PDB file of C-alpha atoms and ligand atoms in Angstrom:
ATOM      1  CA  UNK A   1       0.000   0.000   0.000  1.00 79.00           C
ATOM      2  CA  UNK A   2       1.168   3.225  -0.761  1.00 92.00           C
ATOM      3  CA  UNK A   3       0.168   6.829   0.528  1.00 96.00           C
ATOM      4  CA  UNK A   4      -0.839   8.969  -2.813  1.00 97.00           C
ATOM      5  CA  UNK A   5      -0.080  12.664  -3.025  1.00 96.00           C
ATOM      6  CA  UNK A   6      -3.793  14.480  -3.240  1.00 97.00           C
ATOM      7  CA  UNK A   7      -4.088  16.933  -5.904  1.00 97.00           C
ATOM      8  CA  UNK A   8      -5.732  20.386  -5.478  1.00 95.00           C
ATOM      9  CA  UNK A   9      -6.090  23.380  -7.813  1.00 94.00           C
ATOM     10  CA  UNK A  10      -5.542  24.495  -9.951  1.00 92.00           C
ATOM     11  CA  UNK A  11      -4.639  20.682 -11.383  1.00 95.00           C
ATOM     12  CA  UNK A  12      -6.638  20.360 -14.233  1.00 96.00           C
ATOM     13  CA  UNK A  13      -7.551  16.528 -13.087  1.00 97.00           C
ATOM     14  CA  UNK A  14     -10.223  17.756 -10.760  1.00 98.00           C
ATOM     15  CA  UNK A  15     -12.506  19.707 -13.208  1.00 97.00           C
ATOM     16  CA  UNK A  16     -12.347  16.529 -15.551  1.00 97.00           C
ATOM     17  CA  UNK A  17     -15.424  14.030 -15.388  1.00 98.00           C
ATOM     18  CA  UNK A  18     -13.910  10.355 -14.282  1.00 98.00           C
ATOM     19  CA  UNK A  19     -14.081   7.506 -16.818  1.00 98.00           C
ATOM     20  CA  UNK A  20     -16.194   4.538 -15.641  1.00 98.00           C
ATOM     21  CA  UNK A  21     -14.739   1.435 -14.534  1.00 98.00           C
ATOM     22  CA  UNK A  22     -15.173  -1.444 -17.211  1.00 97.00           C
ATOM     23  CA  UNK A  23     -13.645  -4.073 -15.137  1.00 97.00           C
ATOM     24  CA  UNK A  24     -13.115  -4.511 -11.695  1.00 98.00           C
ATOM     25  CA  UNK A  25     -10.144  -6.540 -11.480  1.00 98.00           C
ATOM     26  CA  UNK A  26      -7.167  -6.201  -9.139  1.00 98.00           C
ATOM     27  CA  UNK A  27      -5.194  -2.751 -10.496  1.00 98.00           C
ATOM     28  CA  UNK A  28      -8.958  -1.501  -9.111  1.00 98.00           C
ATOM     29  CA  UNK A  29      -8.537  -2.966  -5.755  1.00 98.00           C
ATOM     30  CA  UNK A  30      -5.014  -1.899  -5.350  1.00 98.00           C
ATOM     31  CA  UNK A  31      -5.934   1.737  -6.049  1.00 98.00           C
ATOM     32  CA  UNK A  32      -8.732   1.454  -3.310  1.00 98.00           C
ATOM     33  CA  UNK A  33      -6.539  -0.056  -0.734  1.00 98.00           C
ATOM     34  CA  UNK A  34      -3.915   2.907  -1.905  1.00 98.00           C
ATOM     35  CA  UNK A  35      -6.948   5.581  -1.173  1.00 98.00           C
ATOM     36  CA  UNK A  36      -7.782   4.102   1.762  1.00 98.00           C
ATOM     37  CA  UNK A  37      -4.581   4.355   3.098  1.00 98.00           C
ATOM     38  CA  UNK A  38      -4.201   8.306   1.943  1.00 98.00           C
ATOM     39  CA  UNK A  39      -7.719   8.973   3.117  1.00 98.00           C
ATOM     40  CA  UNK A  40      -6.940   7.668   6.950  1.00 96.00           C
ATOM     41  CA  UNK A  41      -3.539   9.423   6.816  1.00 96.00           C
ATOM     42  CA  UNK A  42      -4.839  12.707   5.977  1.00 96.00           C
ATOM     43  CA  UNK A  43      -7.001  12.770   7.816  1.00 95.00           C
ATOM     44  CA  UNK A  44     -10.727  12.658   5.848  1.00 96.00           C
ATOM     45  CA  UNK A  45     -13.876  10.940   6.188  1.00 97.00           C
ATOM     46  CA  UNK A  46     -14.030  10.087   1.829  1.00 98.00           C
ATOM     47  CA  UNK A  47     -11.884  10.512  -1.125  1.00 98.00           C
ATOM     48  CA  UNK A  48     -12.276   9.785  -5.031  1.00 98.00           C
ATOM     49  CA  UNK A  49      -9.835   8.534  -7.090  1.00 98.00           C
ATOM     50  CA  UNK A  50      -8.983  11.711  -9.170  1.00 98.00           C
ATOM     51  CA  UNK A  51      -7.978  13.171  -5.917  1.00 98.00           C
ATOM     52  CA  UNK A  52      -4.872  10.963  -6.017  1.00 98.00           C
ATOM     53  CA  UNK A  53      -4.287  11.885  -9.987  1.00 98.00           C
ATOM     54  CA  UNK A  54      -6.695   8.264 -10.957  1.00 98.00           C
ATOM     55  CA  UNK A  55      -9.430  10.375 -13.172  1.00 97.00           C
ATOM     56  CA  UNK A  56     -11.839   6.606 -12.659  1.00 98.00           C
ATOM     57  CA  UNK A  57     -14.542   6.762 -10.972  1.00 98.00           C
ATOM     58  CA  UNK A  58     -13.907   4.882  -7.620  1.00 98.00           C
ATOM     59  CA  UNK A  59     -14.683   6.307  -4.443  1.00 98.00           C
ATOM     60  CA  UNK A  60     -13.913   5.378  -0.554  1.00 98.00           C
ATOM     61  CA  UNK A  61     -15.341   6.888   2.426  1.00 98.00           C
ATOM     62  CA  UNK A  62     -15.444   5.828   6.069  1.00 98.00           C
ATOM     63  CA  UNK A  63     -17.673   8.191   8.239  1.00 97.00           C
ATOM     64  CA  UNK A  64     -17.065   6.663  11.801  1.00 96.00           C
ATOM     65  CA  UNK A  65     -16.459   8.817  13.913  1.00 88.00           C
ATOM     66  CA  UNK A  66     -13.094   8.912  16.841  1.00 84.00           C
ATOM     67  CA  UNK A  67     -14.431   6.512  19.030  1.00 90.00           C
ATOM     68  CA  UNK A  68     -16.434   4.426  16.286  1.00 94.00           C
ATOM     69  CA  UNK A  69     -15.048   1.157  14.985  1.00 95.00           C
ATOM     70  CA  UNK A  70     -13.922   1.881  11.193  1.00 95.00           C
ATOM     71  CA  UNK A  71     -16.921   1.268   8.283  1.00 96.00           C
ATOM     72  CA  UNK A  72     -14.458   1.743   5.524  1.00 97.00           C
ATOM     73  CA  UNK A  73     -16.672   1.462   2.147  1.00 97.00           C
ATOM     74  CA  UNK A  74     -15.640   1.859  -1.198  1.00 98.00           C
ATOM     75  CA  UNK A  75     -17.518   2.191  -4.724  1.00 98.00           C
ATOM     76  CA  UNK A  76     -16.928   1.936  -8.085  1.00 98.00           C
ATOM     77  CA  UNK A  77     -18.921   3.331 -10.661  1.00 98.00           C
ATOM     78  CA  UNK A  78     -21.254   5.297  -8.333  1.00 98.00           C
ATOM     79  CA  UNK A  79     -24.319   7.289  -9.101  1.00 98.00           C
ATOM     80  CA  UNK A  80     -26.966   8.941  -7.731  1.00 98.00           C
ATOM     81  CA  UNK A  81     -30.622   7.346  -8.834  1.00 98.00           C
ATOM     82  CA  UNK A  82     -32.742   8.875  -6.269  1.00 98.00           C
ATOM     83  CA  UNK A  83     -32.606  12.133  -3.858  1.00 98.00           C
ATOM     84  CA  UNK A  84     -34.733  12.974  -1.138  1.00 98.00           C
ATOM     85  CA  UNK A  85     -36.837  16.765  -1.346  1.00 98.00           C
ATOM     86  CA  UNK A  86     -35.985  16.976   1.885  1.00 98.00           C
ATOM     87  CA  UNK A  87     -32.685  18.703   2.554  1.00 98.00           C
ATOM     88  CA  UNK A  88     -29.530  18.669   4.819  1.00 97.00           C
ATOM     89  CA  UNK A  89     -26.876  21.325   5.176  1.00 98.00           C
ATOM     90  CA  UNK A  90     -23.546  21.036   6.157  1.00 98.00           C
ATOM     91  CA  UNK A  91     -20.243  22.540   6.530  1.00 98.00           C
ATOM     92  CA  UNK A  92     -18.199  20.242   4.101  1.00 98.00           C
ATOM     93  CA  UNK A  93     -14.404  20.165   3.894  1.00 98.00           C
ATOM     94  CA  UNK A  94     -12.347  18.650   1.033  1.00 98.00           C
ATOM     95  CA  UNK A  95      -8.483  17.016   1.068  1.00 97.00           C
ATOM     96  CA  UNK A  96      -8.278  18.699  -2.232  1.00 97.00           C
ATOM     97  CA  UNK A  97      -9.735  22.170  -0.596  1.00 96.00           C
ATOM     98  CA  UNK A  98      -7.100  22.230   2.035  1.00 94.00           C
ATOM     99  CA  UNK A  99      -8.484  24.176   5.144  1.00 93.00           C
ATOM    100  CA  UNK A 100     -11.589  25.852   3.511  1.00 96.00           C
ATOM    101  CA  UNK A 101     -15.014  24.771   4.696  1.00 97.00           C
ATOM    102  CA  UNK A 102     -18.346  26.007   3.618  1.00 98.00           C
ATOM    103  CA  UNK A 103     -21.864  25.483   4.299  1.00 98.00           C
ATOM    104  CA  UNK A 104     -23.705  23.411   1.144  1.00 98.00           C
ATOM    105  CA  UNK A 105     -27.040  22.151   1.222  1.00 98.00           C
ATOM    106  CA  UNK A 106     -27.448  18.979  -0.324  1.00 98.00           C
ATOM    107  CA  UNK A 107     -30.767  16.101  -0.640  1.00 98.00           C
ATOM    108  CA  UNK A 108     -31.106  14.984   2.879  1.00 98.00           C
ATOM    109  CA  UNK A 109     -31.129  11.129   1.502  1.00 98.00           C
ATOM    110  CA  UNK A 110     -30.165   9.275  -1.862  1.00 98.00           C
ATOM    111  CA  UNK A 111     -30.442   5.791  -3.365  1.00 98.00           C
ATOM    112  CA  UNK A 112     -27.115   5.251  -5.155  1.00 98.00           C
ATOM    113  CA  UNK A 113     -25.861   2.294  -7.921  1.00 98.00           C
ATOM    114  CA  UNK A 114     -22.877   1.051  -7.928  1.00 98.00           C
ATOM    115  CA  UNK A 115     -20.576  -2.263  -8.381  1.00 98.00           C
ATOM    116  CA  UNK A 116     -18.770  -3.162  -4.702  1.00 98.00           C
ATOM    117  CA  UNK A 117     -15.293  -4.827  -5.127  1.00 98.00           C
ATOM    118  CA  UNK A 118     -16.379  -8.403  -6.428  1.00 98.00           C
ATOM    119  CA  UNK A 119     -17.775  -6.354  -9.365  1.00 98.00           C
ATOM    120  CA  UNK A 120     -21.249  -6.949  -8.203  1.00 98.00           C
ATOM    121  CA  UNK A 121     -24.152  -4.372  -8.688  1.00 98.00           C
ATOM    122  CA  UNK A 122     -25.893  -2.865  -6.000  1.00 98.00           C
ATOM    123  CA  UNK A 123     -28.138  -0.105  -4.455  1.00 98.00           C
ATOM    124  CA  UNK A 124     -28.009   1.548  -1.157  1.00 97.00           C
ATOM    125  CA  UNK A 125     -29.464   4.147   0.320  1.00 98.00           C
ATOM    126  CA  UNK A 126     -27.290   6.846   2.297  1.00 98.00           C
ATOM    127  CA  UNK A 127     -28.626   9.146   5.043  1.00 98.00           C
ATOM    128  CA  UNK A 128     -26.838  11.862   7.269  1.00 96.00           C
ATOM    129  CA  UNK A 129     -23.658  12.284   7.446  1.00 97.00           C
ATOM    130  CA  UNK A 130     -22.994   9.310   4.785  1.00 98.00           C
ATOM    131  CA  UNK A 131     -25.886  10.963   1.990  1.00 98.00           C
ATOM    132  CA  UNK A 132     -23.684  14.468   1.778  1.00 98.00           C
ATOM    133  CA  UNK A 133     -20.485  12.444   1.682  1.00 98.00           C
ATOM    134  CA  UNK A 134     -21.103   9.667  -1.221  1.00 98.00           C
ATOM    135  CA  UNK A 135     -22.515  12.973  -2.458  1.00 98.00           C
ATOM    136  CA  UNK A 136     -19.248  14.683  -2.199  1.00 98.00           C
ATOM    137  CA  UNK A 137     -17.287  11.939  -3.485  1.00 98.00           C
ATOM    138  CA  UNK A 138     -19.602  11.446  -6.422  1.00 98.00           C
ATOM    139  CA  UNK A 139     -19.146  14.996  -7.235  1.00 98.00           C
ATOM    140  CA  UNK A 140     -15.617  14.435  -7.634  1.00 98.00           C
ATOM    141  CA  UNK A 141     -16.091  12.010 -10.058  1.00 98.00           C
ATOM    142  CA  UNK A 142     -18.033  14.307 -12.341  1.00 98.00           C
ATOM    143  CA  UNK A 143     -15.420  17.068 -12.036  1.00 98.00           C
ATOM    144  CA  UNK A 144     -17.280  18.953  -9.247  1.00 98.00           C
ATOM    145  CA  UNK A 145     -15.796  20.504  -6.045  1.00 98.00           C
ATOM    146  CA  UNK A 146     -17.839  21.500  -2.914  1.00 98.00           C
ATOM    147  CA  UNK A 147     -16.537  25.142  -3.666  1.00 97.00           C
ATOM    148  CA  UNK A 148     -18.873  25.241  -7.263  1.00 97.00           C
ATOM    149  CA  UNK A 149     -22.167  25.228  -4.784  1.00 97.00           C
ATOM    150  CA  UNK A 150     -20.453  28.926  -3.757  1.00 96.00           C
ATOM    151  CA  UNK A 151     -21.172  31.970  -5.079  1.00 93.00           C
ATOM    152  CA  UNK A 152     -18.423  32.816  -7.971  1.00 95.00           C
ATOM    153  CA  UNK A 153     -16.941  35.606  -5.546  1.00 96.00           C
ATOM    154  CA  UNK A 154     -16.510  33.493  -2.842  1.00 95.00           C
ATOM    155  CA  UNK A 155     -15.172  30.390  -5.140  1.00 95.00           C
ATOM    156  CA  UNK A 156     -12.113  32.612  -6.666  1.00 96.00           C
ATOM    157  CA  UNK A 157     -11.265  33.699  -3.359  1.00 96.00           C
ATOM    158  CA  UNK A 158     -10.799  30.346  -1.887  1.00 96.00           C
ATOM    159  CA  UNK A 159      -9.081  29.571  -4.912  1.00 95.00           C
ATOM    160  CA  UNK A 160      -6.448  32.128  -4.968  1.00 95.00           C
ATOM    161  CA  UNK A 161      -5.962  31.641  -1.730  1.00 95.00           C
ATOM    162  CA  UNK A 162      -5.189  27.515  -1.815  1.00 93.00           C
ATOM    163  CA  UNK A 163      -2.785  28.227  -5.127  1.00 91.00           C
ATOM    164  CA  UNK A 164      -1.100  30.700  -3.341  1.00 92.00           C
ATOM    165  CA  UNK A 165      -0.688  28.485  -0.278  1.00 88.00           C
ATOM    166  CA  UNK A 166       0.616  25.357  -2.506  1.00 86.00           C
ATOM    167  CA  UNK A 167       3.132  28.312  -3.889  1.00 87.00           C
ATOM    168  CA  UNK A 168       4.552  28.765  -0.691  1.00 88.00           C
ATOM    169  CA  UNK A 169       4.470  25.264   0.237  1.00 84.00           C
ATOM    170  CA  UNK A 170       6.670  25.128  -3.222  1.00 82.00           C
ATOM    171  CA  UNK A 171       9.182  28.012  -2.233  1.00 85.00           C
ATOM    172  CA  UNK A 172       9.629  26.471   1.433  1.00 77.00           C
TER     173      UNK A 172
HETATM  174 ZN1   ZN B 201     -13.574  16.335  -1.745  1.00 85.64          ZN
END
C-alpha cells in the first residue's frame, strides 16, 4: 500500500469528469486499498480517485467517527438514482480544498448504484452524514468541487488563496 499525493487546484484533473470502470479486477482494488490508506492518513472521512491523480470513478469513504469502529466502504462506478426533497446542510471540507469549509445544502437522503469490489451491482441508500459524503465523493467524479455550490466571488477567493498556499508550500 502506498500513501498517494492528493491533488488540489488548480490541477486540471479535478474539473475533468472520471471515466467509468469497465472491469473490476485487481489494479482496481489496489488503487482502493492505496486511497484508503491516503484517506486515513490525511485525515478525511471520503476521497475519489482523481484526488490521487486516478481520473476513474472509484470512491472510498469511512464516516465513523473517533471513538467508532472503522466502516471503511468503497464504490466503483457510483451514481446517484434517487434524492430525497428533503434537505440537509452542512459545513463540508475537502483534502483537495485544504483548510476551507463552507456550508452546502445537499438532498437529505439518496439511493445510489454502484458495483462493490467483487464487481457486483448494488443499491443503497445513504442518510446523514454518509448521503452528503457519497454525495461529495460522487461529485468528484463528475469534475465537481464543494466550492462550485459557492457563489463565484466566494469560489475565486478560496481559490487564490489555496494556489497561493501550494506556492509557498513550493518556495519552502
Ligand atoms: Zn472532496
Amino acid at each position: 500500500m502506498t500513501i498517494r499525493k492528493i491533488i488540489t487546484p488548480p490541477n486540471k484533473l479535478l474539473k475533468q469528469p472520471s471515466l467509468l470502470v469497465e472491469q473490476v479486477d485487481d489494479s482496481i482494488r489496489a488503487l482502493v486499498r492505496d486511497m484508503f490508506e491516503t484517506m486515513y492518513e490525511a485525515p478525511g472521512i471520503g476521497l475519489a480517485a482523481v484526488q490521487v491523480g486516478e481520473p476513474v470513478a472509484v470512491i472510498v469513504m469511512d464516516t465513523a467517527g473517533e471513538n467508532e469502529e472503522p466502516r471503511p466502504r468503497a464504490l466503483i462506478n457510483p451514481q446517484v438514482i434517487w434524492a430525497s426533497q428533503e434537505e440537509r446542510e452542512y459545513e463540508e471540507g475537502c483534502l483537495s480544498v485544504p483548510d476551507i469549509y463552507d456550508t452546502v445544502v445537499r438532498p437529505a437522503e439518496v439511493k445510489v448504484r454502484y458495483l462493490d469490489l467483487d464487481g457486483n451491482q448494488r443499491e443503497e441508500t445513504f442518510t446523514g452524514m454518509d448521503a452528503t459524503c457519497v454525495q461529495h465523493e460522487i461529485d468528484h467524479t463528475k469534475g465537481i468541487l464543494f466550492i462550485d455550490y459557492l457563489g463565484r466571488l466566494k469560489r475565486e477567493r478560496y481559490l487564490k488563496k489555496i494556489i497561493k498556499k501550494a506556492r509557498q508550500a513550493q518556495e519552502a
